CSV table of C-alpha atoms in Angstrom, one decimal:
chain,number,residue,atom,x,y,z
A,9,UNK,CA,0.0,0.0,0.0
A,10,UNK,CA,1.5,3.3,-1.1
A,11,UNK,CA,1.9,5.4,2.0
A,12,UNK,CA,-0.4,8.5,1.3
A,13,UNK,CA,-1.2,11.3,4.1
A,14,UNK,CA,-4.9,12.0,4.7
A,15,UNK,CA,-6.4,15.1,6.5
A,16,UNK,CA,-9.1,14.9,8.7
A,17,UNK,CA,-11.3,17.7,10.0
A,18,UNK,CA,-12.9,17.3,13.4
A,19,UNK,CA,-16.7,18.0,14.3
A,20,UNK,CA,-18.1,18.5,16.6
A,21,UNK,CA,-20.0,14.9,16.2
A,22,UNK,CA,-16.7,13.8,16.3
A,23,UNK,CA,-15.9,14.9,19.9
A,24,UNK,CA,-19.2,13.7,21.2
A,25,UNK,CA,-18.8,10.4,19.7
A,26,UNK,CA,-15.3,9.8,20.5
A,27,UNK,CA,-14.8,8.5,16.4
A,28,UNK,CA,-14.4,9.7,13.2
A,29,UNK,CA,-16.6,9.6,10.2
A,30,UNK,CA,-15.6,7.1,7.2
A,31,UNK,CA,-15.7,9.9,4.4
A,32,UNK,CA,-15.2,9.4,0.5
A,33,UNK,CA,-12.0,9.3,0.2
A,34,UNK,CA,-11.1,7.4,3.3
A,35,UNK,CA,-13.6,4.5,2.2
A,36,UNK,CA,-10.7,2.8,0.0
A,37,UNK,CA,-8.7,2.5,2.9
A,38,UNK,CA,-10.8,2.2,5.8
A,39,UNK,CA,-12.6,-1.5,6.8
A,40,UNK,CA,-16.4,-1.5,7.2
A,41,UNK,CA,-17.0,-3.0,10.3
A,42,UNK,CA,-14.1,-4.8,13.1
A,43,UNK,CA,-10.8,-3.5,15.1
A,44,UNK,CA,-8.1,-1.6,13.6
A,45,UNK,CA,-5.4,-0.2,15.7
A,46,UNK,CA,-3.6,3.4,14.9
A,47,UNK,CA,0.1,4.1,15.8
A,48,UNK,CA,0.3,7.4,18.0
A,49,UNK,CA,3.5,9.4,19.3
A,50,UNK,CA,6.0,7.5,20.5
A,51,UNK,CA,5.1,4.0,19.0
A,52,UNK,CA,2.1,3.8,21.5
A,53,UNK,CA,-1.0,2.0,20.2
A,54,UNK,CA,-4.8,2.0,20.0
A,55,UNK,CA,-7.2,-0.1,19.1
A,56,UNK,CA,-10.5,1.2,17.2
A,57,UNK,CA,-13.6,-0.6,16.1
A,58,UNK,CA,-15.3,0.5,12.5
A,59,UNK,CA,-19.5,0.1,12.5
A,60,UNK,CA,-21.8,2.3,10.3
A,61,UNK,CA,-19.5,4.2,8.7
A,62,UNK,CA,-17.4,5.4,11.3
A,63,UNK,CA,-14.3,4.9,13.7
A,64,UNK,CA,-15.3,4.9,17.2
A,65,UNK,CA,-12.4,4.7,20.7
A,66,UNK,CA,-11.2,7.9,20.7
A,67,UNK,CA,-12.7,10.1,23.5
A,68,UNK,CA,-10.2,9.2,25.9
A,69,UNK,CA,-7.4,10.6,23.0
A,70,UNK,CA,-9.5,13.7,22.0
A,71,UNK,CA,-9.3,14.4,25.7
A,72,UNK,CA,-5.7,14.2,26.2
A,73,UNK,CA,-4.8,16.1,23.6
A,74,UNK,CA,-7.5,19.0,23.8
A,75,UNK,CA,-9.0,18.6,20.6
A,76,UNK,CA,-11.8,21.2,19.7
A,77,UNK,CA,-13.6,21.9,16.5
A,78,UNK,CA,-12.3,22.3,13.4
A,79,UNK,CA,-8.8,20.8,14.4
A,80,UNK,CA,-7.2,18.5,12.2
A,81,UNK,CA,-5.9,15.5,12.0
A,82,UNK,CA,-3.4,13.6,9.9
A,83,UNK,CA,-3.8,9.8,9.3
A,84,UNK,CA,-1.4,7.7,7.1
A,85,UNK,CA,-2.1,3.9,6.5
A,86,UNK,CA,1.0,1.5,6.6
A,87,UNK,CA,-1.1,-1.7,6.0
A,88,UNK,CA,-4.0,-3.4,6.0
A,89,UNK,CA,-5.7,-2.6,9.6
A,90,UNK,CA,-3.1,-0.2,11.0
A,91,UNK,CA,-2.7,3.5,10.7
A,92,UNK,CA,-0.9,6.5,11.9
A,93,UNK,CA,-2.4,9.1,13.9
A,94,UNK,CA,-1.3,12.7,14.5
A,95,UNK,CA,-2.8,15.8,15.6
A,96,UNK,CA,-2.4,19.1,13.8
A,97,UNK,CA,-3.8,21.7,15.9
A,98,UNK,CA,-5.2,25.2,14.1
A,99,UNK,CA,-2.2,26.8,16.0
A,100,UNK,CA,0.3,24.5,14.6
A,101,UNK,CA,-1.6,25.6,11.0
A,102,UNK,CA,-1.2,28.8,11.5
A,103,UNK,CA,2.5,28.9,12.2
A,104,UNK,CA,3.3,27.0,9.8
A,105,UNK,CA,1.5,28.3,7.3
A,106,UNK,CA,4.7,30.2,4.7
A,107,UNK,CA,1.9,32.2,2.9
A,108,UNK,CA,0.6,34.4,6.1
A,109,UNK,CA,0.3,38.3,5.6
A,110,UNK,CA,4.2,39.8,6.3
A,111,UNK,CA,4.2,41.7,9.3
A,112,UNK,CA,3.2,45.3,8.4
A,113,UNK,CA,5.8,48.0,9.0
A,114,UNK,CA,6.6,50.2,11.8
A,115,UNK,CA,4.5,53.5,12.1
A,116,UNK,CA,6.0,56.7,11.3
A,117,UNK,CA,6.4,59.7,13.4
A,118,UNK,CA,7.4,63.3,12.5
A,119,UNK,CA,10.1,65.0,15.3
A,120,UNK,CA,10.6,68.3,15.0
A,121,UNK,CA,14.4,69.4,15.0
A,122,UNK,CA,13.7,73.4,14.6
A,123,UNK,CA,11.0,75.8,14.5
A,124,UNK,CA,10.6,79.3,14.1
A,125,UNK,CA,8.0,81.5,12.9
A,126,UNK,CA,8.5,81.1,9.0
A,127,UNK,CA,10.5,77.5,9.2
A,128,UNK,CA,9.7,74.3,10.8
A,129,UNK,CA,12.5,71.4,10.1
A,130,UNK,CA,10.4,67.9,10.7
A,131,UNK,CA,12.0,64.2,10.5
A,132,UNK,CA,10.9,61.1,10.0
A,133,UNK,CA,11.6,58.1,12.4
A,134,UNK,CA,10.4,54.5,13.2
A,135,UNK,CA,7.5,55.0,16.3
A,136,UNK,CA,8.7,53.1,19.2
A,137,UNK,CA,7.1,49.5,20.5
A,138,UNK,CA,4.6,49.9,23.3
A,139,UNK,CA,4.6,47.4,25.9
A,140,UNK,CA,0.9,47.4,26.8
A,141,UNK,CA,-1.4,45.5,25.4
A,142,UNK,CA,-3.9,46.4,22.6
A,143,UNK,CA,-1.8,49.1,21.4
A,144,UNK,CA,-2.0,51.5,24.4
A,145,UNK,CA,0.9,54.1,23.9
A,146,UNK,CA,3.8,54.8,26.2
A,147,UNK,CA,2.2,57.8,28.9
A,148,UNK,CA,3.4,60.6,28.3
A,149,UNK,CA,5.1,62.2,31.7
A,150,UNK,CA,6.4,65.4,32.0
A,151,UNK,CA,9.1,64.3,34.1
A,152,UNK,CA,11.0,63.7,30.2
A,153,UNK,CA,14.0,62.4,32.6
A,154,UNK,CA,12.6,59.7,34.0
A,155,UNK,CA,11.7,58.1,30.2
A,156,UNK,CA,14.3,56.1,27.9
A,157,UNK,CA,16.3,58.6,25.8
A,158,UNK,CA,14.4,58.6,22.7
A,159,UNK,CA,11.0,59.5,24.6
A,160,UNK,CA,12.5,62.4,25.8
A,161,UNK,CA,12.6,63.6,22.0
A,162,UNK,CA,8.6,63.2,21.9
A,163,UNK,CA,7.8,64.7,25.0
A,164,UNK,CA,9.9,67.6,23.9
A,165,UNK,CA,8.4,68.1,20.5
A,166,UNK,CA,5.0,67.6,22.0
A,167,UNK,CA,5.6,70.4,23.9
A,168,UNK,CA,6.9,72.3,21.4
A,169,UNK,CA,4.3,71.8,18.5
A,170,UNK,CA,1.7,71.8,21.4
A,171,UNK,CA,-0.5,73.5,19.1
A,172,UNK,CA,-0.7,71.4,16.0
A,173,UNK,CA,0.1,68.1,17.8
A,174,UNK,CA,-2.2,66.3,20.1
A,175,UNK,CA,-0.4,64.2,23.1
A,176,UNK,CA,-1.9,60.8,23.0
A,177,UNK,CA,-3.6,59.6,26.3
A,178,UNK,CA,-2.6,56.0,27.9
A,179,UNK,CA,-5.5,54.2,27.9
A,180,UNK,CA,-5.9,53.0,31.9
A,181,UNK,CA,-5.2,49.1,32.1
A,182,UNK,CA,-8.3,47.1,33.2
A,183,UNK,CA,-8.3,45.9,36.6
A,184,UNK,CA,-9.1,42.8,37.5
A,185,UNK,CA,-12.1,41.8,38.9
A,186,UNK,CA,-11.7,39.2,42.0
A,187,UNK,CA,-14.6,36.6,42.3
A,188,UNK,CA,-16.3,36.1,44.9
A,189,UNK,CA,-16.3,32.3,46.4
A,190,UNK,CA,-20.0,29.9,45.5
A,191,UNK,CA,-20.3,28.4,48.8
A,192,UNK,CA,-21.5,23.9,48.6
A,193,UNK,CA,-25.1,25.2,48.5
A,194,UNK,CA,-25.0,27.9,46.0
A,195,UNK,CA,-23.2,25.9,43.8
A,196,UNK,CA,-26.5,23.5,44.1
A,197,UNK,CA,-28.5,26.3,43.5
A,198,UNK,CA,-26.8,26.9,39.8
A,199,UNK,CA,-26.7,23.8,39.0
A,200,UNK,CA,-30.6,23.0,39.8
A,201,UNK,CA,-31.3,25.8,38.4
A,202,UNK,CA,-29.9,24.8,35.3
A,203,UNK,CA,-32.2,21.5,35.0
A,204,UNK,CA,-35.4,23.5,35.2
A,205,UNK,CA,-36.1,23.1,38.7
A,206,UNK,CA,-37.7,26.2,41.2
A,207,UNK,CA,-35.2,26.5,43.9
A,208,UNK,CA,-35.9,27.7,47.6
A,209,UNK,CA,-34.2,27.9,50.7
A,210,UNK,CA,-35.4,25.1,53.3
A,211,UNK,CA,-34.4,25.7,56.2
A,212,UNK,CA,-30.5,25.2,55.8
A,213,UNK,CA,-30.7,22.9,52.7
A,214,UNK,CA,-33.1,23.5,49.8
A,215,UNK,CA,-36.8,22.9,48.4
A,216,UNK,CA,-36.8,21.6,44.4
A,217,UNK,CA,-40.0,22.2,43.0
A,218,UNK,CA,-40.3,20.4,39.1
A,219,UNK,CA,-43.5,22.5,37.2
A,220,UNK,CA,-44.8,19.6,35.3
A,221,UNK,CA,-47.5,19.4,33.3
A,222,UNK,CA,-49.0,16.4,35.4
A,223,UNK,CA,-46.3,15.6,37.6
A,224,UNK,CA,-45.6,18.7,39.5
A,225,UNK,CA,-43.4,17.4,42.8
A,226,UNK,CA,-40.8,19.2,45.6
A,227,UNK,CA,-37.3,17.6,46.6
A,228,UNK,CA,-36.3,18.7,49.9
A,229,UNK,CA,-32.1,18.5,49.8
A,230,UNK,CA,-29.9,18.0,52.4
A,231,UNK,CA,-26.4,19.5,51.8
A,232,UNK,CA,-24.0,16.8,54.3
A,233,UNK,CA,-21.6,18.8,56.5
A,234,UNK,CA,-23.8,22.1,55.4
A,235,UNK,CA,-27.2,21.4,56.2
A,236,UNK,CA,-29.1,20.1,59.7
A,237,UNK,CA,-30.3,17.3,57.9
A,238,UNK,CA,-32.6,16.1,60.1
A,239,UNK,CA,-34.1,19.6,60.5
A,240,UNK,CA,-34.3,19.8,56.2
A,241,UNK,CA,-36.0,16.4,55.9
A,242,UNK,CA,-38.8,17.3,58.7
A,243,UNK,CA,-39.4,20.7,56.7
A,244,UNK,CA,-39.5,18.9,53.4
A,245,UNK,CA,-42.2,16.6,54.7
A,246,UNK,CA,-44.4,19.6,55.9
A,247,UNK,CA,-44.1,20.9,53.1
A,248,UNK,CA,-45.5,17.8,51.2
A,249,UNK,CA,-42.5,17.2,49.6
A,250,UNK,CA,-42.4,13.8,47.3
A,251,UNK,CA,-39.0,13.5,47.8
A,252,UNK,CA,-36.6,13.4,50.7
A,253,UNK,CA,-32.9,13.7,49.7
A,254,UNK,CA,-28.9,14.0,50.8
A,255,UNK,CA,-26.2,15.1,48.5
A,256,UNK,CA,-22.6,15.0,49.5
A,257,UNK,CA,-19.7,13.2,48.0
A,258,UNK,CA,-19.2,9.6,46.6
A,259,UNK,CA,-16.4,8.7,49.9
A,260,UNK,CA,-19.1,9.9,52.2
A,261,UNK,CA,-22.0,8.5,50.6
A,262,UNK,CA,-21.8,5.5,53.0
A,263,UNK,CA,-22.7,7.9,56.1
A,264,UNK,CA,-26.2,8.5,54.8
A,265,UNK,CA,-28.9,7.0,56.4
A,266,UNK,CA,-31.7,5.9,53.7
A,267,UNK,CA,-34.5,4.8,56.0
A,268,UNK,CA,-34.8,8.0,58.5
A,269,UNK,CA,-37.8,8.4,60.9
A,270,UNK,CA,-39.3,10.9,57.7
A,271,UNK,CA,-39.3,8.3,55.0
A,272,UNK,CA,-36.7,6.5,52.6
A,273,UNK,CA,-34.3,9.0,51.9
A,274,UNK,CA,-32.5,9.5,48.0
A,275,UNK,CA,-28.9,10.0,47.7
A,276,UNK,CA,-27.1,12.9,45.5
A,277,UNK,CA,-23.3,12.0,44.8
A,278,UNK,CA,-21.8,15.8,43.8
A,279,UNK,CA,-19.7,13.9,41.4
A,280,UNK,CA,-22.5,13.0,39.5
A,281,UNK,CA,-24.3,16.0,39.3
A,282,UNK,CA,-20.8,17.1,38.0
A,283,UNK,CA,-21.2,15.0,35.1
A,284,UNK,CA,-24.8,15.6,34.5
A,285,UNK,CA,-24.1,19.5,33.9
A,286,UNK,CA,-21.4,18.5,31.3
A,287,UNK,CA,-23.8,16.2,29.6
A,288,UNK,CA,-26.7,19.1,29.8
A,289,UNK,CA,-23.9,21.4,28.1
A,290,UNK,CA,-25.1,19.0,24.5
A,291,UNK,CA,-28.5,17.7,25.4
A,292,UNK,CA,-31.2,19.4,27.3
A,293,UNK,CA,-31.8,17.5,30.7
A,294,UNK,CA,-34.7,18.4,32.9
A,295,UNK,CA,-36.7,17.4,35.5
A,296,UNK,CA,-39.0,15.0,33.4
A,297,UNK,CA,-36.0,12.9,32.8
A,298,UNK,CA,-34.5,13.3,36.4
A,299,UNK,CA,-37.6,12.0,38.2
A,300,UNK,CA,-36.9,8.2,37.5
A,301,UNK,CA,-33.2,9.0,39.8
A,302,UNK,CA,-35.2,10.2,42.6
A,303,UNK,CA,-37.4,7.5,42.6
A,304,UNK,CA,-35.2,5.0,42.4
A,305,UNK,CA,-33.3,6.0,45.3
A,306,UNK,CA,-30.7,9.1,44.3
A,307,UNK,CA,-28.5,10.3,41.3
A,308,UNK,CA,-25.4,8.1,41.1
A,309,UNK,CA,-22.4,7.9,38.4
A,310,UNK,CA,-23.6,4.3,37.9
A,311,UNK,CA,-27.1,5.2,37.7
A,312,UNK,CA,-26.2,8.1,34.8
A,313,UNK,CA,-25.9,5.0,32.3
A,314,UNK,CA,-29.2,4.9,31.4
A,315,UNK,CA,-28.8,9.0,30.4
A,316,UNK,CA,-25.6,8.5,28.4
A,317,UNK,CA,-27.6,5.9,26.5
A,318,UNK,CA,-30.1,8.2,25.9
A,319,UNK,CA,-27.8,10.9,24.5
A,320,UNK,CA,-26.7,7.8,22.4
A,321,UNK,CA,-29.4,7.3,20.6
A,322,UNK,CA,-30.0,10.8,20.0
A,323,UNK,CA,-26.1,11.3,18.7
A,324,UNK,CA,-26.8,8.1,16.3
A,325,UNK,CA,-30.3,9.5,15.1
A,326,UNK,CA,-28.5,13.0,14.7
A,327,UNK,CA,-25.8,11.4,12.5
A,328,UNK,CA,-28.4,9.1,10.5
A,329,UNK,CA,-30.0,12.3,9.7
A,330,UNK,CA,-27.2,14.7,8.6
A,331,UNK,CA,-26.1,11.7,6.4
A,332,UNK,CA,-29.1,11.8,4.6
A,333,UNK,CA,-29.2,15.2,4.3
A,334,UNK,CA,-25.9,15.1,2.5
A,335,UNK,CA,-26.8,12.1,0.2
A,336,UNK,CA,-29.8,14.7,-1.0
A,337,UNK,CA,-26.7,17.1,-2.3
A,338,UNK,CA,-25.8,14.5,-4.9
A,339,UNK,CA,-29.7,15.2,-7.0
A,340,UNK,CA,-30.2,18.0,-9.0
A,341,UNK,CA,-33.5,19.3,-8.0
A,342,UNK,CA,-36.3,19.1,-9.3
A,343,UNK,CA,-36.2,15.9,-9.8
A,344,UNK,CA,-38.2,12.4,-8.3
A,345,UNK,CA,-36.4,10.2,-5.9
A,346,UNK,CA,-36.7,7.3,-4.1
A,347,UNK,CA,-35.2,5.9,-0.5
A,348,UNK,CA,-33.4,3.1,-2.8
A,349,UNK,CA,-31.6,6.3,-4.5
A,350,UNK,CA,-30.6,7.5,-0.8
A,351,UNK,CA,-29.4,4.8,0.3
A,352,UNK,CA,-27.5,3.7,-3.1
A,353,UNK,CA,-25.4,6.7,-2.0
A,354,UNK,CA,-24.8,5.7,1.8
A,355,UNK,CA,-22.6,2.5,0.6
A,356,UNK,CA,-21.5,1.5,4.3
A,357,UNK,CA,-23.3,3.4,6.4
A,358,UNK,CA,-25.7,1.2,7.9
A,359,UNK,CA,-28.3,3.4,6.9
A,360,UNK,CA,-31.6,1.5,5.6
A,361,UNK,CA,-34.9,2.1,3.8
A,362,UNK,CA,-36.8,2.6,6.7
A,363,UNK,CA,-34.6,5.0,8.4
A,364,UNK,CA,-34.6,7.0,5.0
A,365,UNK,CA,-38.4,6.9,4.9
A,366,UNK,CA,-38.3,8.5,8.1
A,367,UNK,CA,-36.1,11.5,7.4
A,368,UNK,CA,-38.0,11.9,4.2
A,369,UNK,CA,-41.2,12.4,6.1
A,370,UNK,CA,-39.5,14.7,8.0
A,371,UNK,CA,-38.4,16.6,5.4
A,372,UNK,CA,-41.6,16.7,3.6
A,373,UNK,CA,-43.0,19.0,6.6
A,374,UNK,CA,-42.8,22.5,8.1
A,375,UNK,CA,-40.1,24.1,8.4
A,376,UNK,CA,-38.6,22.1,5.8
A,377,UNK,CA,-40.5,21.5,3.2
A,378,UNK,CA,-37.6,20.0,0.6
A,379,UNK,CA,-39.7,17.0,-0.5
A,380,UNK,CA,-43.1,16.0,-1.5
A,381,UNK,CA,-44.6,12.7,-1.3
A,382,UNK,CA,-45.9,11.8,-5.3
A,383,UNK,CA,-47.0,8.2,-4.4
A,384,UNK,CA,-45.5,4.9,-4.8
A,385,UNK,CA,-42.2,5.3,-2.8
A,386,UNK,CA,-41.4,8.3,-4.4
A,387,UNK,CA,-41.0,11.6,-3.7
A,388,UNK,CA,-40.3,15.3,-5.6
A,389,UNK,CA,-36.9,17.0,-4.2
A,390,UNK,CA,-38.2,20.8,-5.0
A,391,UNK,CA,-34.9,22.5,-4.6
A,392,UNK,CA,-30.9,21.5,-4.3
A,393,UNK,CA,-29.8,21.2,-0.7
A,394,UNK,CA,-27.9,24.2,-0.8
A,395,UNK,CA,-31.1,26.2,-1.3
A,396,UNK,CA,-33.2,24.0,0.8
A,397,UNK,CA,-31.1,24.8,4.0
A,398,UNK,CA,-30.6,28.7,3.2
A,399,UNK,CA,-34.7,28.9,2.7
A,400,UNK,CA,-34.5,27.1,6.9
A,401,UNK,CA,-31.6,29.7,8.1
A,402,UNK,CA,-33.8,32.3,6.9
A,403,UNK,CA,-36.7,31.5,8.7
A,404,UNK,CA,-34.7,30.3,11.8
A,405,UNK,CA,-33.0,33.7,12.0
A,406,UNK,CA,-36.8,35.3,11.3
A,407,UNK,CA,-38.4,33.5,14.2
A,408,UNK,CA,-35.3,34.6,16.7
A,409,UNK,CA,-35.9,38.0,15.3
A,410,UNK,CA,-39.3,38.0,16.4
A,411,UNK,CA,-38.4,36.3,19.5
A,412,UNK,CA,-36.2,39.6,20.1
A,413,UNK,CA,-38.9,42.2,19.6
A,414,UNK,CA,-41.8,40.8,20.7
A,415,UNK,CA,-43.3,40.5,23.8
A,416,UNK,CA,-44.5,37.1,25.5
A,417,UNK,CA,-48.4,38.4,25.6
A,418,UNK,CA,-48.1,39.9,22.5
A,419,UNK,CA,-47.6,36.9,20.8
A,420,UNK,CA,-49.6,34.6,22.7
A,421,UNK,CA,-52.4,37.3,22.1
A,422,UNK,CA,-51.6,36.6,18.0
A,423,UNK,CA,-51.9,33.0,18.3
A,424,UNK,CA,-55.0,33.2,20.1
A,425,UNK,CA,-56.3,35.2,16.8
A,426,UNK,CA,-55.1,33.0,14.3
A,427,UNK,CA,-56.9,30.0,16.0
């Protein structure tokens, strides 16, 4: 196998997925399903597995190496099964890079060497480097002695020409602002918040309220070694509270009492909520899909396996569908297509008929609107991709524009009028 080097551009489906995607011109060399292993620095090893069309085993590497959107990487195979692997950060790009803009020369700056009232002798020389940031000028001083030798020459000509030149004023440097500490429970508070839930004070802990549609509950939560426990969990069941709960960390878990003179009591490992606001950062987690945790005795890192399977799916379905979306590019609209043309053009992918018959439905309704159904399998692509998706940025950015400028009531009063 001839060695050739390939680039790869990482998405951000990429970095969720821990894998790569299979694309055109890595299908010749790539396997369709099974392990491969790739050769990182220093002669270390790891083993992938290929499945639908992509290349999955690397979160642990992204991680390590700090890998964001739009980085690249370079892969070169050296036989059947095995490749090498190396990064090529945007920063590396860019210093490499032999074609960048030269460096744009030194300002100017006029000096006068003599004036009088009919002569004024001016030359030219080099400004000098400031050393504050953005560009802020030296300050100008009138002590002129206690400045290097050549800013004495512009605090002297400033003076001089004081009425035709205007002394530039340092810009002041921004002071820093020093936060101020989130105490155990106010860091609960955020991060509660963040789900969806109402949060209160209960006595020294705190009441979660979840505004369902038809399973409005409360939480009372304990904070261990920061809240009278016993004192929260007696308030929580005044206040009819569903659940009874005690966060605190996963070496203390042990120390919590689950049958209390209150009721059974759930358990809240901080670690785990930790990892449940990095999940919510990509997929929107709130109380609906909590509940199950609390009744089923407490959020745990081994309970958040069901959640990452969730998010799964979700990735997968995600994936499916952009794949389709970018088999449509390969029809030139208008024209009639069928699922069997879609998938003819997802060769590997995993990708069926039905899943295709999904999308298309999909695609055939508001706010998309690409495809008509004509009957018989088939359906009428109205416009190229291309189109299609700049007709759906437009009325995306229309809809935030409205959210912008109008007013909650306003709105609601408009929909009540169109019914």
């Amino acid at each position: 196998m001839s060695v050739k080097q390939l680039r790869y551009t990482i998405t951000r489906l990429c970095l969720d997925t821990g894998s790569l995607g299979v694309t055109k011109y890595l299908e010749p060399f790539m396997p369709k399903e099974g392990a491969l292993t790739v050769v990182l620095e220093a002669g270390r090893e790891l083993n992938l597995e290929a499945r639908q069309g992509r290349l999955y085993g690397l979160l642990d590497f992204f991680a390590q190496h700090k890998l964001a959107v739009n980085d690249s990487l370079l892969l070169t195979p050296l036989e059947p099964r095995r490749w090498q692997l190396e990064v090529l950060l945007k920063s590396r790009l860019a210093a490499s890079n032999p074609t960048a803009a030269p460096a744009a020369p030194a300002p100017m700056e006029s000096i006068i060497e003599d004036e009088s009232s009919h002569i004024r002798v001016v030359r030219k020389q080099p400004a000098p480097v400031s050393p504050y940031p953005n560009g802020i000028l030296y300050p100008v001083s009138e002590k002129a002695e206690t400045l290097p030798e050549n800013q004495k020459t512009i605090v002297s000509s400033l003076k001089i020409g004081s009425e035709t030149i205007s002394a530039p004023q340092p810009e002041p440097r921004p002071v820093p602002q020093k936060e101020t500490p989130v105490s155990p429970l106010e860091a609960l508070v955020q991060t509660f918040t963040t789900f969806g839930y109402g949060v209160s004070p209960l006595e020294s802990g705190l009441q979660l309220e979840a505004r369902l549609p038809r399973g409005t509950h409360r939480i009372a939560l304990a904070l261990e070694g920061h809240s009278d426990i016993s004192a929260v969990l007696k308030a929580g069941r005044l206040q009819s509270a569903k659940y009874l709960a005690v966060a605190t960390t996963t070496d203390r878990l042990g120390l919590v009492d689950t049958a209390t003179a209150f009721g059974n009591v759930a358990k809240v490992e901080l670690e785990a909520l930790t990892t449940l606001e990095k999940l919510q950062e990509h997929f929107a987690l709130t109380p609906l899909e909590l509940e199950g945790y609390w009744n089923a005795g407490g959020i745990s890192q081994d309970a958040l396996e069901s959640i990452q399977q969730s998010i799964n799916q979700r990735l997968e379905t995600r994936g499916e569908f952009s794949f389709i979306m970018l088999a449509l590019r390969h029809f030139n609209a208008p024209c009639a297509i069928t699922p069997e043309d879609i998938v003819a053009k997802l060769p590997g992918s995993g990708i069926g008929t039905s899943t295709v018959l999904q999308v298309l439905e999909t695609l055939s309704k508001a706010p998309f609107m690409l495809v008509t159904p004509l009957g018989m399998g088939e359906y009428h692509l109205k416009v190229n991709l291309d189109r299609g998706l700049e007709d759906l940025a437009g009325y995306v950015s229309s809809v935030k524009m409205r959210l912008r400028t109008s007013a909650p009531q306003k709105a609601d009063n408009v929909l009540t009028r169109m019914r």
